[in-house]
mmCIF file of C-alpha atoms in Angstrom:
data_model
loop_
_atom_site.group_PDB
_atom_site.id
_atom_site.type_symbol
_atom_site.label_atom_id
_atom_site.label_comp_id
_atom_site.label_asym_id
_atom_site.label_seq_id
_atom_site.Cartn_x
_atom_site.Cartn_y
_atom_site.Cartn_z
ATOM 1 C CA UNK A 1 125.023 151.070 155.234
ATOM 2 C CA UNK A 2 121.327 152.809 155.467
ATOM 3 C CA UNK A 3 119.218 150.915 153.804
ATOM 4 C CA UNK A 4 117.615 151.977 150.631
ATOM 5 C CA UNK A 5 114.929 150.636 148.406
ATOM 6 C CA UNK A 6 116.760 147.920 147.709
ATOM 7 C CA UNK A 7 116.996 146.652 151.345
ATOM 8 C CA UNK A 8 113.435 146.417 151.670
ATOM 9 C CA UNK A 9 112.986 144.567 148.141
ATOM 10 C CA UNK A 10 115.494 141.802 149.202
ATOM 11 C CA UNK A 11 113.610 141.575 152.193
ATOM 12 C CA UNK A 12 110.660 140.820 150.372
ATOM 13 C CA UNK A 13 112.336 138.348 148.031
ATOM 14 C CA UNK A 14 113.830 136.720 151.202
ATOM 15 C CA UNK A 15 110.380 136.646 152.895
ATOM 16 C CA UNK A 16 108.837 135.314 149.844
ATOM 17 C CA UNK A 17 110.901 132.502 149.254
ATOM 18 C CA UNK A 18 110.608 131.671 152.781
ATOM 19 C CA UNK A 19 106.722 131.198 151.742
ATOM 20 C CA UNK A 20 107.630 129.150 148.853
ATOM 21 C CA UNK A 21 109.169 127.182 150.470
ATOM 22 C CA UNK A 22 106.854 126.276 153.206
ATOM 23 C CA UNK A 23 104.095 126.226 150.548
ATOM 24 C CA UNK A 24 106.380 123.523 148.891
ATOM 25 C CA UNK A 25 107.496 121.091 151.782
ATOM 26 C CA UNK A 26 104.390 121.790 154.766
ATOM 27 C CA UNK A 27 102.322 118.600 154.664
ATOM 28 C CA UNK A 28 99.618 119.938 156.726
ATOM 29 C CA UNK A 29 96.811 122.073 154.436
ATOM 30 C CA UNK A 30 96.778 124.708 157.339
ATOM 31 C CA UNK A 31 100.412 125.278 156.826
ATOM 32 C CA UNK A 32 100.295 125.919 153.288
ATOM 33 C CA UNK A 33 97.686 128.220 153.717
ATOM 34 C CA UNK A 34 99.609 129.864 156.610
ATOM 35 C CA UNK A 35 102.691 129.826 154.069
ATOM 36 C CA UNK A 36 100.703 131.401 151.303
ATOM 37 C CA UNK A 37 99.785 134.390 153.985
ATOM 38 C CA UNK A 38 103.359 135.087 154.026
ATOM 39 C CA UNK A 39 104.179 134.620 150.474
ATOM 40 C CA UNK A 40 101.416 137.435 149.994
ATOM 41 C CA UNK A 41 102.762 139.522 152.787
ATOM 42 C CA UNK A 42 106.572 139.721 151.153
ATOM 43 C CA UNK A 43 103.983 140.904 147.999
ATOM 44 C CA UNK A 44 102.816 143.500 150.289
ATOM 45 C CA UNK A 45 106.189 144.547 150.925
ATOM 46 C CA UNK A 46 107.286 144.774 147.355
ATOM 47 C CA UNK A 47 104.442 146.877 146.665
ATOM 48 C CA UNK A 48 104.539 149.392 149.358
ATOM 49 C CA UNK A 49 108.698 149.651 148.333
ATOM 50 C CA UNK A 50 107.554 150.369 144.911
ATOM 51 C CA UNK A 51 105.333 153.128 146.196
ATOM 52 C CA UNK A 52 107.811 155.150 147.930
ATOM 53 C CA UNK A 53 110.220 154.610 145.384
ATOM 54 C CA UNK A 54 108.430 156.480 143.022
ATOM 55 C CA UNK A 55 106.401 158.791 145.326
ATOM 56 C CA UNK A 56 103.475 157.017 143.917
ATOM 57 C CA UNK A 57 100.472 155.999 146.336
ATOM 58 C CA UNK A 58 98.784 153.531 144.052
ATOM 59 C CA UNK A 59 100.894 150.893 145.079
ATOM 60 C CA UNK A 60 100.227 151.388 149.047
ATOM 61 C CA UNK A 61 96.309 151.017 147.325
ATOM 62 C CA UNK A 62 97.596 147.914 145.631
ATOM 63 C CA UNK A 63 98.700 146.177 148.824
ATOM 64 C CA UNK A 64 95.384 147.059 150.395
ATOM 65 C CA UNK A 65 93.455 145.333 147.324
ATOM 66 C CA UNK A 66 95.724 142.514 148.397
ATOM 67 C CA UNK A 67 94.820 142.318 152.057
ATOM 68 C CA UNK A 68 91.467 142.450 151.170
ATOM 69 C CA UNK A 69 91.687 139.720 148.586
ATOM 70 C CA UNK A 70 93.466 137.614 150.890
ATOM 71 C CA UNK A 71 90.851 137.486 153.610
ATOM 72 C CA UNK A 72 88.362 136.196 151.077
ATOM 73 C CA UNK A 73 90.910 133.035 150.052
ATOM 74 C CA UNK A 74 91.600 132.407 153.714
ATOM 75 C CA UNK A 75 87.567 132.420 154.934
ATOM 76 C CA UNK A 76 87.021 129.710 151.704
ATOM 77 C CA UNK A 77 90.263 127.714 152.283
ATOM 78 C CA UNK A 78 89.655 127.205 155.552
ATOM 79 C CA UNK A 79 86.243 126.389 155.016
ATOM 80 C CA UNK A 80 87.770 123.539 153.042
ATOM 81 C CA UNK A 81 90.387 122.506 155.364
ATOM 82 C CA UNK A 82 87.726 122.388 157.627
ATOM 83 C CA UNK A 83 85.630 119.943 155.253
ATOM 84 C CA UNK A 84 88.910 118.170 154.349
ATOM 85 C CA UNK A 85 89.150 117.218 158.192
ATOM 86 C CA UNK A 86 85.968 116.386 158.685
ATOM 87 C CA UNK A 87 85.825 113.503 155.713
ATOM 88 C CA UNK A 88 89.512 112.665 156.627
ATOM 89 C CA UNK A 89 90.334 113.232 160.327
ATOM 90 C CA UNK A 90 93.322 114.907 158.842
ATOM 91 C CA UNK A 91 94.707 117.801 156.965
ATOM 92 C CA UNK A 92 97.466 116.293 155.141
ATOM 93 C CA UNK A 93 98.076 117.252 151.718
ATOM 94 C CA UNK A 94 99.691 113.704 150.734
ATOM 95 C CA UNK A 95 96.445 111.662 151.188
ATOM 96 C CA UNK A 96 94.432 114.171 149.144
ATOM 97 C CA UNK A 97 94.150 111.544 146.200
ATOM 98 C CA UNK A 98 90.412 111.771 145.451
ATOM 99 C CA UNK A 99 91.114 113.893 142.322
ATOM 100 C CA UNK A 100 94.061 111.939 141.159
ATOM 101 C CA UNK A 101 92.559 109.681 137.975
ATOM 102 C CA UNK B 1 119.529 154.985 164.445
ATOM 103 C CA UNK B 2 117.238 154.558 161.033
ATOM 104 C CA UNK B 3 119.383 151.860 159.664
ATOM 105 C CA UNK B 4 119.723 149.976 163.437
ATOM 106 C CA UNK B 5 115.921 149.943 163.510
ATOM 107 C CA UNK B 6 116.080 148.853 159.705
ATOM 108 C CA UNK B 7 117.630 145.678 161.076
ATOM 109 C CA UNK B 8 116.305 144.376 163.765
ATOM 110 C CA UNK B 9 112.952 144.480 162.004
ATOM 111 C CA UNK B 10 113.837 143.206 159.242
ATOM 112 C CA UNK B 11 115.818 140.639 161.158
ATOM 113 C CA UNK B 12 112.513 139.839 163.145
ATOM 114 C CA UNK B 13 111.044 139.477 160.330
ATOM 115 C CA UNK B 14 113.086 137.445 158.281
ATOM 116 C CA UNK B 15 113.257 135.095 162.069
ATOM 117 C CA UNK B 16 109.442 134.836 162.594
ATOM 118 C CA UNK B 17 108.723 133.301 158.613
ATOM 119 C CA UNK B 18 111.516 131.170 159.287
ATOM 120 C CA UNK B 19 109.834 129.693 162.183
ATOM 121 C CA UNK B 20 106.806 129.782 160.610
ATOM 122 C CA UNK B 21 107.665 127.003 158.069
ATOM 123 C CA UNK B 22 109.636 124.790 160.198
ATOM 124 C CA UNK B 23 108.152 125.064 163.799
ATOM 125 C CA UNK B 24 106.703 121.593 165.093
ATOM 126 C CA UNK B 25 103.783 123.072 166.630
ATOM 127 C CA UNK B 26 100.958 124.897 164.717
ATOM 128 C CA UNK B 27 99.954 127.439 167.160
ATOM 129 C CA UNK B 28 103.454 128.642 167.361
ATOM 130 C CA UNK B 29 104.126 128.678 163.762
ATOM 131 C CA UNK B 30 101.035 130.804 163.816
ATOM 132 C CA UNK B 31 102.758 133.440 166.816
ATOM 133 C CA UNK B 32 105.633 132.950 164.214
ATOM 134 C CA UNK B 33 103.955 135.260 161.669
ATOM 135 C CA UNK B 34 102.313 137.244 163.835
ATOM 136 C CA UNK B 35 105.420 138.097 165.032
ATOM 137 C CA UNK B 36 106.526 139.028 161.524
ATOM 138 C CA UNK B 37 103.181 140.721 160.051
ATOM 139 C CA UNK B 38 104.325 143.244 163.513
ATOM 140 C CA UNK B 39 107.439 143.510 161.776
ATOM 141 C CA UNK B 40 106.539 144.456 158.522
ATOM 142 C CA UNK B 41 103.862 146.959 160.261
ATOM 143 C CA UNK B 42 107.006 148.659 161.048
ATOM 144 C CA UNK B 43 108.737 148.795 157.773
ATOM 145 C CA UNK B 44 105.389 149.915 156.384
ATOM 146 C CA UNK B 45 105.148 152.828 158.772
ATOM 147 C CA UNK B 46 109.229 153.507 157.993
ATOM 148 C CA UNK B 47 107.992 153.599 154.479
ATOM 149 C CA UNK B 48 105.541 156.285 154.734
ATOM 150 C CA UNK B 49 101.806 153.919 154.950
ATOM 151 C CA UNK B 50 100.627 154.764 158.293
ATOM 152 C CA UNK B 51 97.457 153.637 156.889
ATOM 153 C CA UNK B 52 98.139 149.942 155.372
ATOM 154 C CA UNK B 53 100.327 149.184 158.653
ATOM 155 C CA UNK B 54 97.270 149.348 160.634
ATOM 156 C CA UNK B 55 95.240 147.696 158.270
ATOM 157 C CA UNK B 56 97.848 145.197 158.102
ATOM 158 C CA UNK B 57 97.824 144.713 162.257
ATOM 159 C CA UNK B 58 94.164 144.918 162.368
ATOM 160 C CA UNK B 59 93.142 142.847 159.499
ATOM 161 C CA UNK B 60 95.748 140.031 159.712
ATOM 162 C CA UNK B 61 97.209 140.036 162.603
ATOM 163 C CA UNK B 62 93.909 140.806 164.458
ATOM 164 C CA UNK B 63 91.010 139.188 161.645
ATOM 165 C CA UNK B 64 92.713 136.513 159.410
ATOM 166 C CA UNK B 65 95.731 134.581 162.068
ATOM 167 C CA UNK B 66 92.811 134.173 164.783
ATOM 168 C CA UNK B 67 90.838 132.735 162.093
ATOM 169 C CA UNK B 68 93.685 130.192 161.731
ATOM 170 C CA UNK B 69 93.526 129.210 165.082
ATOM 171 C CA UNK B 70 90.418 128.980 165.384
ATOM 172 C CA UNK B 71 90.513 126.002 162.909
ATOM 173 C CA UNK B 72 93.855 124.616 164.389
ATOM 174 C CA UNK B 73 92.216 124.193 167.752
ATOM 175 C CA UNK B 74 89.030 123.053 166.057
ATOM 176 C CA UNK B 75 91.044 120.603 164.565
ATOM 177 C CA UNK B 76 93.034 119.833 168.147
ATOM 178 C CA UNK B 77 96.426 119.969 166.492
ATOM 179 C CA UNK B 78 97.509 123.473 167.906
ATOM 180 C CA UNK B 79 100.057 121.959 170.729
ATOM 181 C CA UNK B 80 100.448 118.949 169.255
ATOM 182 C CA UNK B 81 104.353 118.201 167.908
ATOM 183 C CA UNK B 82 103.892 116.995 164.216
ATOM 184 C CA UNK B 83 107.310 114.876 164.096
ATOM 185 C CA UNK B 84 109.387 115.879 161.452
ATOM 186 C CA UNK B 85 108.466 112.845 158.982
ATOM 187 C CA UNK B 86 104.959 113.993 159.269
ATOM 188 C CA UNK B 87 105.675 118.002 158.363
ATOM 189 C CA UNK B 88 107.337 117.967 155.503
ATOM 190 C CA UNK B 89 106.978 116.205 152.723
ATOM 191 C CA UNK B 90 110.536 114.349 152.353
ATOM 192 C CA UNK B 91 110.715 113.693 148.330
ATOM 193 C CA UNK B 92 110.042 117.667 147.746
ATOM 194 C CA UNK B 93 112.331 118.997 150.842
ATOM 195 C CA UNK B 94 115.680 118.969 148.522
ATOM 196 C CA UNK B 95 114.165 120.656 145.353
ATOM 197 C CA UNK B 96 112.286 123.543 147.181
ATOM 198 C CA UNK B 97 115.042 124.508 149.334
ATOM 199 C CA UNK B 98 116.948 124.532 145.666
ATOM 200 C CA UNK B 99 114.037 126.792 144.129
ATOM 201 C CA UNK B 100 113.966 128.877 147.129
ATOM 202 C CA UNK B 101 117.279 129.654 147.497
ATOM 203 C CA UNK B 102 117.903 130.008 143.392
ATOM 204 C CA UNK B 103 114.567 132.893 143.380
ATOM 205 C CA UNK B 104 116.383 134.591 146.413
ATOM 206 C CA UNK B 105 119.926 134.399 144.637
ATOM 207 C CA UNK B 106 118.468 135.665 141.052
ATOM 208 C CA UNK B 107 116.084 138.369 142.999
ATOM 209 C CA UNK B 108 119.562 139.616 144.584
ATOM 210 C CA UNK B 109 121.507 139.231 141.226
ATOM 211 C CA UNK B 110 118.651 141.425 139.508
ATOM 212 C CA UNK B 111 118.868 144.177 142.502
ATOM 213 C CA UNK B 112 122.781 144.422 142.151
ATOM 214 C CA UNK B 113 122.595 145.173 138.323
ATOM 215 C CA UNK B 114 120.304 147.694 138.599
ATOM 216 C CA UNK B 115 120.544 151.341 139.267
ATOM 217 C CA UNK B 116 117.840 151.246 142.306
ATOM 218 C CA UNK B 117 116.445 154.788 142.324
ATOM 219 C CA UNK B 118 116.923 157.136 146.002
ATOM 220 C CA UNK B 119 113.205 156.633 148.000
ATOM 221 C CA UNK B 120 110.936 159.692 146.846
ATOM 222 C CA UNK B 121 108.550 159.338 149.614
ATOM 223 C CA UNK B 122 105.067 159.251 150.150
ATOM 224 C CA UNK B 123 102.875 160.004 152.611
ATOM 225 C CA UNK B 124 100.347 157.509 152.656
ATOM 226 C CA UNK B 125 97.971 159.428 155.616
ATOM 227 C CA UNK B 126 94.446 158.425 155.310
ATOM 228 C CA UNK B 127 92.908 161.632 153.675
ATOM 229 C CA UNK B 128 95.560 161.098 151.045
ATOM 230 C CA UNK B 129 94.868 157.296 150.999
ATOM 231 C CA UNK B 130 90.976 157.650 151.053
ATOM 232 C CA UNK B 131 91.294 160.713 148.023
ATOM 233 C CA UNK B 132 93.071 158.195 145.431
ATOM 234 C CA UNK B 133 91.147 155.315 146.786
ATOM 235 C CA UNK B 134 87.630 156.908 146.121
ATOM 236 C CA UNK B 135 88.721 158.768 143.392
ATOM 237 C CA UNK B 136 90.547 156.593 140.965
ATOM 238 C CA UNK B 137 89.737 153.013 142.455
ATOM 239 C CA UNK B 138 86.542 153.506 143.192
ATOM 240 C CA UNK B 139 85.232 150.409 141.030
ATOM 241 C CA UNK B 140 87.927 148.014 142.043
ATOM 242 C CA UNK B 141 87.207 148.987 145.993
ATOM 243 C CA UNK B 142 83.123 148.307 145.272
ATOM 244 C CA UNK B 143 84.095 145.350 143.215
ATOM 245 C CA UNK B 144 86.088 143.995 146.730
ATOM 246 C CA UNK B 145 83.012 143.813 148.854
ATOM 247 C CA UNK B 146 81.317 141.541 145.853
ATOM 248 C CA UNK B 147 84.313 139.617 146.196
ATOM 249 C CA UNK B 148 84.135 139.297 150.183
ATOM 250 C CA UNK B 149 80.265 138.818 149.980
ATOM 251 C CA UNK B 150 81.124 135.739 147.211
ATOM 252 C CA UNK B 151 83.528 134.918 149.993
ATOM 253 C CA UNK B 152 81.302 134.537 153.126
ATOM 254 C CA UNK B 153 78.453 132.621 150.731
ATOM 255 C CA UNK B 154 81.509 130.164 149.752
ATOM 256 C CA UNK B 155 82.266 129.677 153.426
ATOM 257 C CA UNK B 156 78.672 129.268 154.540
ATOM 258 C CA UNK B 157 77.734 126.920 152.116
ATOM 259 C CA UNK B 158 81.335 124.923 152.320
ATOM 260 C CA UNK B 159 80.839 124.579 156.023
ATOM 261 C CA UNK B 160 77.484 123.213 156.311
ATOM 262 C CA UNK B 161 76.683 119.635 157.672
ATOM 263 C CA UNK B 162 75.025 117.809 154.825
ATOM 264 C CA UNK B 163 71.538 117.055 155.655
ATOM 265 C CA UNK B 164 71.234 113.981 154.494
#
């Protein structure tokens, strides 16, 4: 079967999920963050699809705007992580309490 | 041939993010999606964006992931195992892997009942990338280097020993 459109946007969903899930069960902060990167990746995917789908380049501009964006989150998250590790000795999200009332 | 590269990438792909979330060691979770950003540089050149494929090598494979390990050595957990009480958290592990599953399974149940148009094609070379880009997202690309300068002022001022 050649793949068409769809292929690539189950990929995507696939890959995405995969994220979630990480983002969902990783215990370590770096993980999540790491999981995140992939979420936004499968996003990447989905968008560039959509562009050749309908012959349409905004979307390839779309996942650029992305990238971009997601450099910023990661240079502040793991500014935190790196924070987090210095009050804690440790990255894991279960003993991040301090904003629980 | 198209198809047979179709998957193997996508079956690289699909292999490195499931390492990613379950590998013991964080340095080769990180190789993990390395290994799959390569892959999806390939499906993005197979889809006609020369352009974000090498942005997306460059950027994340080259700029962001040795970011991350910068901090997971800094940290001294790269080669470490994290045993497999410690990675994920237990009381969670049955629901996600129900919501993950259930997003793939509607995803593909939304795909089968629609009519998925044949690819049109684009050719995302970088004259024609830099033309729309300049042209009609001019203000969103200016407004991205506030956003990274925010970003690097965040990070500075995050990362800073207290001086007291």
């Amino acid at each position: 079967m050649t793949p068409g459109p769809g292929h690539y946007l189950l990929l995507g969903a696939i890959l995405f999920s995969t994220g979630l899930f990480g983002l969902l069960t990783r215990r370590s902060l770096l993980m999540v963050l790491l999981s995140i990167e992939l979420m936004l990746n499968a996003a990447n995917l989905t968008f560039i699809t959509g562009a050749a789908m309908h012959g349409n380049m905004s979307g390839q501009i779309v996942a650029f705007f992305v990238m971009v964006t997601a450099a910023a989150e990661v240079t502040v998250g793991l500014a935190i992580a790196v924070l987090l590790f210095r009050r804690d000795q440790s990255v894991d999200t279960d003993l991040m309490r301090s904003l629980k009332g | 041939m198209g198809s047979f590269l179709f998957y193997l990438v996508a079956g690289t792909a699909v292999t490195g993010a499931f390492l990613t979330v379950t590998l013991a060691k964080p340095t080769r979770a990180l190789l993990a999606l390395i290994m799959t950003m390569f892959a999806l540089a390939v499906l993005y050149l197979k889809l006609g964006a020369p352009f974000v494929a090498m942005a997306n090598l460059i950027v994340y494979a080259g700029a962001v992931l040795v970011l991350f390990l910068f901090v997971i050595m800094l940290q001294g957990i790269g080669a470490k195992d994290i045993p497999l009480s410690k990675r994920f958290s237990q009381s969670h592990l049955l629901l996600a892997t129900l919501v993950s599953l259930s997003f793939t399974g509607l995803f593909w149940m939304i795909l089968k009942r629609t009519s998925i148009p044949a690819a049109q094609g684009v050719s995302g070379t970088i004259e024609s990338f830099a033309e729309i880009l300049f042209k009609n997202y001019l203000l969103p690309f200016e407004l991205t280097s506030l956003l990274l300068l925010v970003g690097v002022f965040a990070a500075v001022n995050l990362a800073k020993k207290d001086p007291s």
